[in-house]
mmCIF file of C-alpha atoms and ligand atoms in Angstrom:
data_model
loop_
_atom_site.group_PDB
_atom_site.id
_atom_site.type_symbol
_atom_site.label_atom_id
_atom_site.label_comp_id
_atom_site.label_asym_id
_atom_site.label_seq_id
_atom_site.Cartn_x
_atom_site.Cartn_y
_atom_site.Cartn_z
ATOM 1 C CA MET A 15 15.346 4.726 7.503
ATOM 2 C CA ILE A 16 15.707 2.611 4.391
ATOM 3 C CA ASP A 17 18.570 0.186 4.674
ATOM 4 C CA ALA A 18 19.430 0.328 0.969
ATOM 5 C CA ARG A 19 21.328 2.672 -1.305
ATOM 6 C CA TYR A 20 18.668 3.492 -3.881
ATOM 7 C CA ILE A 21 14.958 3.851 -4.266
ATOM 8 C CA PHE A 22 12.927 4.356 -7.423
ATOM 9 C CA MET A 23 10.843 7.527 -7.331
ATOM 10 C CA ASN A 24 8.864 9.247 -10.068
ATOM 11 C CA GLY A 25 10.740 7.670 -12.928
ATOM 12 C CA LYS A 26 14.287 7.762 -11.525
ATOM 13 C CA PHE A 27 16.628 5.722 -9.389
ATOM 14 C CA ILE A 28 17.762 8.100 -6.651
ATOM 15 C CA PRO A 29 19.845 7.786 -3.465
ATOM 16 C CA ALA A 30 17.529 6.518 -0.710
ATOM 17 C CA GLU A 31 18.148 9.535 1.551
ATOM 18 C CA GLN A 32 16.770 11.807 -1.193
ATOM 19 C CA GLY A 33 13.460 9.918 -1.208
ATOM 20 C CA VAL A 34 11.393 12.444 0.733
ATOM 21 C CA ILE A 35 7.899 13.872 0.341
ATOM 22 C CA SER A 36 6.462 17.172 1.507
ATOM 23 C CA VAL A 37 4.412 17.210 4.726
ATOM 24 C CA ARG A 38 1.602 18.645 2.576
ATOM 25 C CA THR A 39 1.441 15.631 0.257
ATOM 26 C CA HIS A 40 -2.161 14.484 -0.267
ATOM 27 C CA GLY A 41 -1.335 10.785 0.161
ATOM 28 C CA PHE A 42 0.286 11.537 3.510
ATOM 29 C CA ALA A 43 -2.420 13.934 4.728
ATOM 30 C CA TYR A 44 -5.392 11.769 3.714
ATOM 31 C CA GLY A 45 -3.997 8.258 3.143
ATOM 32 C CA THR A 46 -4.917 8.438 -0.553
ATOM 33 C CA GLY A 47 -2.524 5.884 -1.939
ATOM 34 C CA CYS A 48 -1.996 2.168 -2.275
ATOM 35 C CA PHE A 49 0.932 -0.187 -2.045
ATOM 36 C CA GLU A 50 2.184 -3.722 -2.390
ATOM 37 C CA GLY A 51 4.349 -5.820 -0.123
ATOM 38 C CA ILE A 52 6.521 -8.279 -2.038
ATOM 39 C CA ARG A 53 9.237 -10.595 -0.739
ATOM 40 C CA GLY A 54 12.457 -11.698 -2.323
ATOM 41 C CA TYR A 55 14.207 -14.780 -0.906
ATOM 42 C CA TRP A 56 17.939 -15.313 -1.180
ATOM 43 C CA ASN A 57 18.868 -18.878 -2.151
ATOM 44 C CA ASP A 58 22.472 -19.494 -1.180
ATOM 45 C CA GLU A 59 22.818 -22.745 -3.123
ATOM 46 C CA ASP A 60 21.671 -21.134 -6.362
ATOM 47 C CA GLN A 61 23.370 -17.811 -5.502
ATOM 48 C CA GLN A 62 20.104 -16.273 -6.603
ATOM 49 C CA LEU A 63 17.494 -13.877 -5.262
ATOM 50 C CA TYR A 64 13.995 -15.057 -6.121
ATOM 51 C CA ILE A 65 11.122 -12.576 -6.021
ATOM 52 C CA PHE A 66 7.873 -14.338 -5.246
ATOM 53 C CA ARG A 67 4.898 -13.835 -7.564
ATOM 54 C CA LEU A 68 6.035 -10.414 -8.726
ATOM 55 C CA ARG A 69 3.627 -10.202 -11.653
ATOM 56 C CA GLU A 70 0.614 -11.142 -9.513
ATOM 57 C CA HIS A 71 1.547 -8.452 -6.983
ATOM 58 C CA TYR A 72 1.685 -5.827 -9.724
ATOM 59 C CA GLN A 73 -1.633 -7.038 -11.126
ATOM 60 C CA ARG A 74 -3.234 -6.476 -7.735
ATOM 61 C CA PHE A 75 -1.394 -3.151 -7.434
ATOM 62 C CA LEU A 76 -2.929 -1.916 -10.684
ATOM 63 C CA ASN A 77 -6.356 -3.010 -9.437
ATOM 64 C CA SER A 78 -5.807 -1.007 -6.244
ATOM 65 C CA CYS A 79 -4.774 1.977 -8.411
ATOM 66 C CA LYS A 80 -7.934 1.625 -10.485
ATOM 67 C CA ILE A 81 -10.152 1.624 -7.393
ATOM 68 C CA LEU A 82 -8.353 4.765 -6.138
ATOM 69 C CA GLN A 83 -8.476 6.516 -9.543
ATOM 70 C CA ILE A 84 -4.690 6.468 -9.796
ATOM 71 C CA LYS A 85 -3.319 6.269 -13.322
ATOM 72 C CA LEU A 86 0.309 5.238 -13.703
ATOM 73 C CA PRO A 87 2.111 5.721 -17.008
ATOM 74 C CA TYR A 88 3.688 2.248 -16.727
ATOM 75 C CA SER A 89 2.805 -1.256 -17.891
ATOM 76 C CA ILE A 90 3.208 -4.300 -15.624
ATOM 77 C CA ASP A 91 6.360 -5.248 -17.552
ATOM 78 C CA GLN A 92 7.865 -1.824 -16.936
ATOM 79 C CA LEU A 93 7.006 -2.018 -13.232
ATOM 80 C CA ILE A 94 8.708 -5.421 -13.079
ATOM 81 C CA ASP A 95 11.789 -4.061 -14.896
ATOM 82 C CA PHE A 96 12.092 -1.057 -12.515
ATOM 83 C CA THR A 97 11.831 -3.423 -9.567
ATOM 84 C CA LEU A 98 14.519 -5.809 -10.764
ATOM 85 C CA GLU A 99 16.802 -2.927 -11.698
ATOM 86 C CA LEU A 100 16.354 -1.374 -8.245
ATOM 87 C CA VAL A 101 17.350 -4.592 -6.468
ATOM 88 C CA ARG A 102 20.372 -5.000 -8.745
ATOM 89 C CA ARG A 103 21.477 -1.424 -8.125
ATOM 90 C CA ASN A 104 21.200 -2.089 -4.399
ATOM 91 C CA GLU A 105 23.254 -5.274 -4.923
ATOM 92 C CA GLN A 106 20.961 -7.043 -2.473
ATOM 93 C CA LYS A 107 21.878 -10.652 -1.794
ATOM 94 C CA GLN A 108 19.666 -11.353 1.212
ATOM 95 C CA ASN A 109 15.938 -11.668 1.955
ATOM 96 C CA ILE A 110 14.247 -8.429 0.942
ATOM 97 C CA TYR A 111 10.903 -6.666 1.186
ATOM 98 C CA LEU A 112 9.814 -4.594 -1.797
ATOM 99 C CA ARG A 113 7.206 -1.901 -1.407
ATOM 100 C CA PRO A 114 5.823 -0.193 -4.509
ATOM 101 C CA VAL A 115 3.625 2.776 -3.558
ATOM 102 C CA ALA A 116 1.295 4.873 -5.738
ATOM 103 C CA TYR A 117 -0.229 7.950 -4.166
ATOM 104 C CA LYS A 118 -1.823 11.307 -4.744
ATOM 105 C CA GLY A 119 1.216 13.553 -4.835
ATOM 106 C CA ASP A 120 -0.364 17.017 -4.902
ATOM 107 C CA GLN A 121 0.376 19.455 -2.123
ATOM 108 C CA THR A 122 -3.150 20.635 -1.796
ATOM 109 C CA LEU A 123 -5.972 20.818 0.735
ATOM 110 C CA GLY A 124 -9.270 19.098 0.045
ATOM 111 C CA VAL A 125 -10.101 15.439 0.277
ATOM 112 C CA ARG A 126 -11.023 13.724 -2.994
ATOM 113 C CA LEU A 127 -9.613 11.246 -5.483
ATOM 114 C CA HIS A 128 -10.144 12.913 -8.843
ATOM 115 C CA GLY A 129 -8.103 15.566 -10.590
ATOM 116 C CA LEU A 130 -4.915 14.949 -8.617
ATOM 117 C CA GLU A 131 -1.374 14.081 -9.646
ATOM 118 C CA ASP A 132 -0.337 10.455 -9.244
ATOM 119 C CA HIS A 133 3.131 9.637 -7.944
ATOM 120 C CA PHE A 134 4.960 6.338 -7.744
ATOM 121 C CA LEU A 135 7.921 4.922 -5.873
ATOM 122 C CA ILE A 136 9.495 1.582 -4.946
ATOM 123 C CA THR A 137 11.631 0.790 -1.923
ATOM 124 C CA SER A 138 13.595 -2.401 -1.379
ATOM 125 C CA GLU A 139 15.050 -3.314 1.983
ATOM 126 C CA PRO A 140 16.438 -6.290 3.887
ATOM 127 C CA VAL A 141 13.848 -8.122 5.988
ATOM 128 C CA GLY A 142 13.493 -10.904 8.562
ATOM 129 C CA ASN A 143 10.362 -12.563 9.984
ATOM 130 C CA TYR A 144 7.369 -10.265 10.510
ATOM 131 C CA ILE A 145 5.685 -12.480 13.081
ATOM 132 C CA ASP A 146 6.534 -15.735 14.777
ATOM 133 C CA THR A 147 6.076 -18.745 12.515
ATOM 134 C CA SER A 148 6.069 -21.454 15.194
ATOM 135 C CA GLY A 149 2.632 -21.027 16.855
ATOM 136 C CA LEU A 150 0.582 -17.903 17.561
ATOM 137 C CA HIS A 151 -1.970 -17.067 20.227
ATOM 138 C CA CYS A 152 -4.622 -14.924 18.529
ATOM 139 C CA GLY A 153 -7.458 -12.861 19.942
ATOM 140 C CA VAL A 154 -10.713 -11.982 18.189
ATOM 141 C CA SER A 155 -10.637 -8.218 17.824
ATOM 142 C CA SER A 156 -13.260 -5.810 19.085
ATOM 143 C CA TRP A 157 -12.432 -3.745 15.973
ATOM 144 C CA ARG A 158 -14.444 -4.764 12.923
ATOM 145 C CA ARG A 159 -12.875 -5.153 9.473
ATOM 146 C CA ILE A 160 -13.522 -2.168 7.198
ATOM 147 C CA ASP A 161 -16.391 -2.794 4.820
ATOM 148 C CA ASP A 162 -16.147 -2.872 1.015
ATOM 149 C CA ASN A 163 -18.457 0.163 0.952
ATOM 150 C CA ALA A 164 -16.316 2.111 3.433
ATOM 151 C CA ILE A 165 -12.695 1.480 2.422
ATOM 152 C CA PRO A 166 -12.486 -1.518 0.099
ATOM 153 C CA ALA A 167 -10.262 -4.186 1.662
ATOM 154 C CA ARG A 168 -9.609 -5.765 -1.732
ATOM 155 C CA ALA A 169 -7.469 -2.731 -2.557
ATOM 156 C CA LYS A 170 -4.288 -2.364 -0.524
ATOM 157 C CA ILE A 171 -5.032 1.232 0.474
ATOM 158 C CA ILE A 172 -2.567 3.046 2.725
ATOM 159 C CA GLY A 173 -5.272 4.647 4.902
ATOM 160 C CA SER A 174 -6.996 1.325 5.531
ATOM 161 C CA TYR A 175 -4.035 0.112 7.566
ATOM 162 C CA VAL A 176 -5.255 2.266 10.450
ATOM 163 C CA ASN A 177 -7.965 -0.398 10.828
ATOM 164 C CA SER A 178 -5.253 -3.077 11.006
ATOM 165 C CA ALA A 179 -3.202 -0.995 13.454
ATOM 166 C CA PHE A 180 -6.159 -0.645 15.854
ATOM 167 C CA ALA A 181 -6.667 -4.407 15.816
ATOM 168 C CA LYS A 182 -2.977 -5.341 16.081
ATOM 169 C CA SER A 183 -2.245 -3.002 18.999
ATOM 170 C CA GLU A 184 -5.359 -4.067 20.874
ATOM 171 C CA ALA A 185 -4.360 -7.721 20.442
ATOM 172 C CA MET A 186 -0.758 -7.194 21.534
ATOM 173 C CA GLN A 187 -1.650 -4.929 24.437
ATOM 174 C CA ASN A 188 -4.041 -7.635 25.626
ATOM 175 C CA GLY A 189 -1.264 -10.218 25.531
ATOM 176 C CA PHE A 190 -2.024 -11.904 22.185
ATOM 177 C CA ASP A 191 0.360 -12.205 19.251
ATOM 178 C CA GLU A 192 -2.110 -11.261 16.531
ATOM 179 C CA ALA A 193 -5.720 -10.174 15.962
ATOM 180 C CA ILE A 194 -8.455 -11.940 14.040
ATOM 181 C CA MET A 195 -10.990 -9.445 12.726
ATOM 182 C CA LEU A 196 -14.684 -10.043 12.071
ATOM 183 C CA THR A 197 -16.903 -8.357 9.501
ATOM 184 C CA HIS A 198 -19.751 -6.083 10.582
ATOM 185 C CA GLU A 199 -22.025 -9.117 10.292
ATOM 186 C CA GLY A 200 -19.780 -10.969 12.755
ATOM 187 C CA ASN A 201 -18.183 -13.435 10.339
ATOM 188 C CA VAL A 202 -14.472 -14.176 10.379
ATOM 189 C CA SER A 203 -12.608 -11.917 7.960
ATOM 190 C CA GLU A 204 -8.813 -11.971 8.363
ATOM 191 C CA GLY A 205 -5.826 -11.073 10.537
ATOM 192 C CA SER A 206 -4.384 -7.560 10.739
ATOM 193 C CA ALA A 207 -2.147 -8.277 7.743
ATOM 194 C CA GLU A 208 -2.815 -11.928 6.925
ATOM 195 C CA ASN A 209 -5.484 -14.157 5.496
ATOM 196 C CA ILE A 210 -6.791 -17.001 7.639
ATOM 197 C CA PHE A 211 -7.393 -20.688 6.956
ATOM 198 C CA LEU A 212 -9.064 -23.298 9.164
ATOM 199 C CA VAL A 213 -9.046 -27.067 8.988
ATOM 200 C CA VAL A 214 -12.577 -28.197 9.827
ATOM 201 C CA ASN A 215 -13.478 -31.896 9.673
ATOM 202 C CA ASN A 216 -10.430 -32.511 7.519
ATOM 203 C CA GLU A 217 -11.374 -29.770 5.028
ATOM 204 C CA LEU A 218 -9.527 -26.521 4.376
ATOM 205 C CA VAL A 219 -11.794 -23.517 4.808
ATOM 206 C CA THR A 220 -11.099 -19.814 4.276
ATOM 207 C CA PRO A 221 -13.379 -16.736 4.328
ATOM 208 C CA ALA A 222 -14.796 -15.946 0.874
ATOM 209 C CA PRO A 223 -13.673 -12.850 -1.108
ATOM 210 C CA THR A 224 -16.930 -11.153 -0.065
ATOM 211 C CA GLU A 225 -15.871 -11.168 3.633
ATOM 212 C CA ASN A 226 -13.928 -7.880 3.331
ATOM 213 C CA ILE A 227 -10.565 -9.562 2.933
ATOM 214 C CA LEU A 228 -7.541 -8.550 0.953
ATOM 215 C CA LEU A 229 -7.369 -11.168 -1.777
ATOM 216 C CA GLY A 230 -3.998 -12.429 -0.688
ATOM 217 C CA ILE A 231 -1.459 -13.789 -3.091
ATOM 218 C CA THR A 232 -0.236 -16.135 -0.371
ATOM 219 C CA ARG A 233 -3.870 -17.220 0.167
ATOM 220 C CA GLU A 234 -4.101 -18.158 -3.473
ATOM 221 C CA THR A 235 -0.709 -19.863 -3.283
ATOM 222 C CA MET A 236 -1.897 -21.960 -0.316
ATOM 223 C CA MET A 237 -5.052 -23.027 -2.097
ATOM 224 C CA GLU A 238 -3.031 -24.124 -5.098
ATOM 225 C CA LEU A 239 -0.358 -25.934 -3.058
ATOM 226 C CA ALA A 240 -3.021 -27.675 -0.969
ATOM 227 C CA ARG A 241 -4.838 -28.823 -4.101
ATOM 228 C CA ARG A 242 -1.823 -29.893 -6.122
ATOM 229 C CA GLU A 243 0.456 -31.271 -3.434
ATOM 230 C CA LEU A 244 -1.951 -32.488 -0.741
ATOM 231 C CA GLY A 245 -5.011 -33.222 -2.895
ATOM 232 C CA ARG A 246 -7.163 -30.903 -0.770
ATOM 233 C CA ILE A 247 -9.730 -28.449 -2.086
ATOM 234 C CA THR A 248 -10.245 -25.252 -0.064
ATOM 235 C CA ARG A 249 -13.799 -24.110 0.618
ATOM 236 C CA GLU A 250 -14.208 -20.334 0.367
ATOM 237 C CA ARG A 251 -17.233 -19.595 2.525
ATOM 238 C CA GLN A 252 -18.633 -17.649 5.466
ATOM 239 C CA VAL A 253 -16.889 -18.654 8.693
ATOM 240 C CA ASP A 254 -18.503 -18.221 12.123
ATOM 241 C CA ARG A 255 -16.460 -16.867 15.029
ATOM 242 C CA THR A 256 -17.007 -20.019 17.084
ATOM 243 C CA GLU A 257 -15.649 -22.199 14.286
ATOM 244 C CA LEU A 258 -12.314 -20.732 15.376
ATOM 245 C CA TYR A 259 -12.811 -22.357 18.774
ATOM 246 C CA VAL A 260 -13.514 -25.841 17.426
ATOM 247 C CA ALA A 261 -11.294 -25.967 14.311
ATOM 248 C CA ASP A 262 -8.702 -28.758 14.154
ATOM 249 C CA GLU A 263 -6.051 -26.400 12.772
ATOM 250 C CA ILE A 264 -5.749 -22.696 11.954
ATOM 251 C CA PHE A 265 -3.047 -20.765 10.163
ATOM 252 C CA LEU A 266 -2.447 -17.217 8.985
ATOM 253 C CA CYS A 267 -0.599 -16.441 5.789
ATOM 254 C CA GLY A 268 0.628 -13.410 3.906
ATOM 255 C CA THR A 269 3.733 -12.015 2.285
ATOM 256 C CA GLY A 270 4.937 -10.417 5.528
ATOM 257 C CA ALA A 271 3.691 -13.098 7.926
ATOM 258 C CA GLN A 272 4.644 -15.920 5.523
ATOM 259 C CA PHE A 273 3.062 -19.001 7.113
ATOM 260 C CA ALA A 274 2.095 -18.636 10.759
ATOM 261 C CA PRO A 275 0.243 -21.527 12.469
ATOM 262 C CA VAL A 276 -2.202 -20.491 15.215
ATOM 263 C CA VAL A 277 -2.189 -22.685 18.337
ATOM 264 C CA MET A 278 -4.613 -20.720 20.578
ATOM 265 C CA VAL A 279 -7.603 -18.463 19.914
ATOM 266 C CA ASP A 280 -9.110 -16.477 22.779
ATOM 267 C CA HIS A 281 -7.385 -18.758 25.321
ATOM 268 C CA ARG A 282 -8.760 -21.918 23.730
ATOM 269 C CA PRO A 283 -6.271 -24.399 22.230
ATOM 270 C CA VAL A 284 -6.664 -25.001 18.510
ATOM 271 C CA GLY A 285 -7.009 -28.790 18.152
ATOM 272 C CA ASP A 286 -4.617 -30.203 20.736
ATOM 273 C CA GLY A 287 -2.748 -26.887 20.960
ATOM 274 C CA LYS A 288 0.111 -28.029 18.727
ATOM 275 C CA VAL A 289 0.813 -27.257 15.080
ATOM 276 C CA GLY A 290 -1.258 -29.770 13.076
ATOM 277 C CA PRO A 291 -0.192 -32.022 10.188
ATOM 278 C CA ILE A 292 -1.784 -30.031 7.351
ATOM 279 C CA SER A 293 -0.280 -26.767 8.630
ATOM 280 C CA SER A 294 3.148 -28.382 9.018
ATOM 281 C CA ALA A 295 3.050 -29.812 5.503
ATOM 282 C CA LEU A 296 1.915 -26.542 3.915
ATOM 283 C CA GLN A 297 4.430 -24.488 5.876
ATOM 284 C CA GLN A 298 7.302 -26.671 4.751
ATOM 285 C CA LEU A 299 6.117 -26.591 1.153
ATOM 286 C CA TYR A 300 5.717 -22.824 1.242
ATOM 287 C CA PHE A 301 9.211 -22.157 2.592
ATOM 288 C CA ASN A 302 10.684 -24.386 -0.116
ATOM 289 C CA VAL A 303 8.574 -22.896 -2.891
ATOM 290 C CA VAL A 304 9.429 -19.246 -2.105
ATOM 291 C CA ARG A 305 13.147 -20.087 -2.065
ATOM 292 C CA GLY A 306 12.869 -21.600 -5.535
ATOM 293 C CA ARG A 307 13.664 -25.129 -4.334
ATOM 294 C CA LEU A 308 10.853 -26.790 -6.292
ATOM 295 C CA PRO A 309 11.602 -26.309 -10.015
ATOM 296 C CA GLU A 310 7.981 -26.492 -11.169
ATOM 297 C CA TYR A 311 6.910 -23.625 -8.912
ATOM 298 C CA ARG A 312 10.181 -21.751 -9.332
ATOM 299 C CA ASP A 313 9.538 -21.472 -13.065
ATOM 300 C CA ALA A 314 5.945 -20.349 -12.550
ATOM 301 C CA TRP A 315 6.220 -18.106 -9.490
ATOM 302 C CA CYS A 316 9.799 -16.963 -8.820
ATOM 303 C CA THR A 317 11.526 -14.183 -10.735
ATOM 304 C CA SER A 318 15.329 -14.375 -10.666
ATOM 305 C CA VAL A 319 17.017 -11.029 -10.035
ATOM 306 C CA TYR A 320 20.513 -11.974 -11.175
ATOM 307 C CA ALA A 321 21.853 -13.755 -14.240
ATOM 308 C CA PRO A 322 22.360 -17.443 -13.391
ATOM 309 C CA VAL A 323 25.870 -18.381 -12.271
ATOM 310 C CA PRO A 324 27.313 -20.655 -15.015
ATOM 311 C CA GLN A 325 27.746 -24.288 -13.900
ATOM 312 C CA GLU A 326 31.414 -25.218 -13.500
ATOM 313 C CA THR A 327 32.563 -27.471 -16.321
ATOM 314 C CA GLN A 328 33.338 -30.914 -14.938
HETATM 315 C C1 LIG B 28 -4.910 -7.018 5.409
HETATM 316 C C2 LIG B 28 -4.105 -8.048 4.720
HETATM 317 N N1 LIG B 28 -4.673 -9.230 4.439
HETATM 318 C C3 LIG B 28 -3.986 -10.200 3.820
HETATM 319 C C4 LIG B 28 -2.669 -10.042 3.454
HETATM 320 C C5 LIG B 28 -1.936 -11.125 2.715
HETATM 321 O O1 LIG B 28 -1.777 -10.763 1.372
HETATM 322 P P1 LIG B 28 -0.585 -11.296 0.512
HETATM 323 O O2 LIG B 28 -0.545 -12.756 0.680
HETATM 324 O O3 LIG B 28 -0.895 -10.908 -0.882
HETATM 325 O O4 LIG B 28 0.648 -10.646 1.020
HETATM 326 C C6 LIG B 28 -2.036 -8.842 3.737
HETATM 327 C C7 LIG B 28 -0.636 -8.684 3.403
HETATM 328 O O5 LIG B 28 -0.119 -7.822 2.891
HETATM 329 C C8 LIG B 28 -2.768 -7.806 4.372
HETATM 330 O O6 LIG B 28 -2.204 -6.627 4.642
#
């Protein structure tokens, strides 16, 4: 159930309970669709809801659409306007999760991408933490990350989340908090819904874009914050599984997961088993940045939903 009054669907704002699709819908039957996950953070001091990196999310969304041969009749600016209008209509003044979805909307049998009708919707609902942000125990998954030539991970394709679900359930049913997936070659790829960073010999390291990862917007945010605020360059390279066992620090990051330090991998403590200094610094920075508390990043990365409250005259 969507805990909001309205959704945006095929060009209209409609009551959320009317947002239904037929059981025969192609995107439902075959997973032929893509989506974004975007967070908005309520800042009580500013009485403002800041949506984090909205434009970048829609840029990636349109790339996913292109890969899936989905053509939307909207520009990025229109998509942004629909999104802001939806949140305003819902009068949301809390942390929210926005999910734009584009999918093959035909009610037809036959698996393919071409020659089908493209549908679009956005939902916006209140959200809390997706996973613990104080120290995770991760397990390396026996499920391999889907390959670029099978279902491209760089597109956020609905059907590809079955791969994530296999890994996440296996990890949790084996007593871990989260999975770390490897590529078919056995290199570290990413978590079930997060990118991964390691601190190795004082350097930040993250799997390269060619390691079947989703090119995370939080990943890019971390690289930029680390460079600008901590003076640390991130190396994007192949990462061996056993580097996970000897890294000084590890963290996962993503819109849903936010910033989640990892303190154990496969029953081995990461570093001394406590959250390390680089992770702590980046986590604190991230939580301030997304709430619009650092003006420089607020102007560049946060979209205000509501008109600013006028300052009281002194
Ligand atoms: C598989 C996967 N990797 C990485 C990420 C992180 O991406 P982002 O930071 O853009 O949310 C996500 C999150 O949605 C994901 O589903």
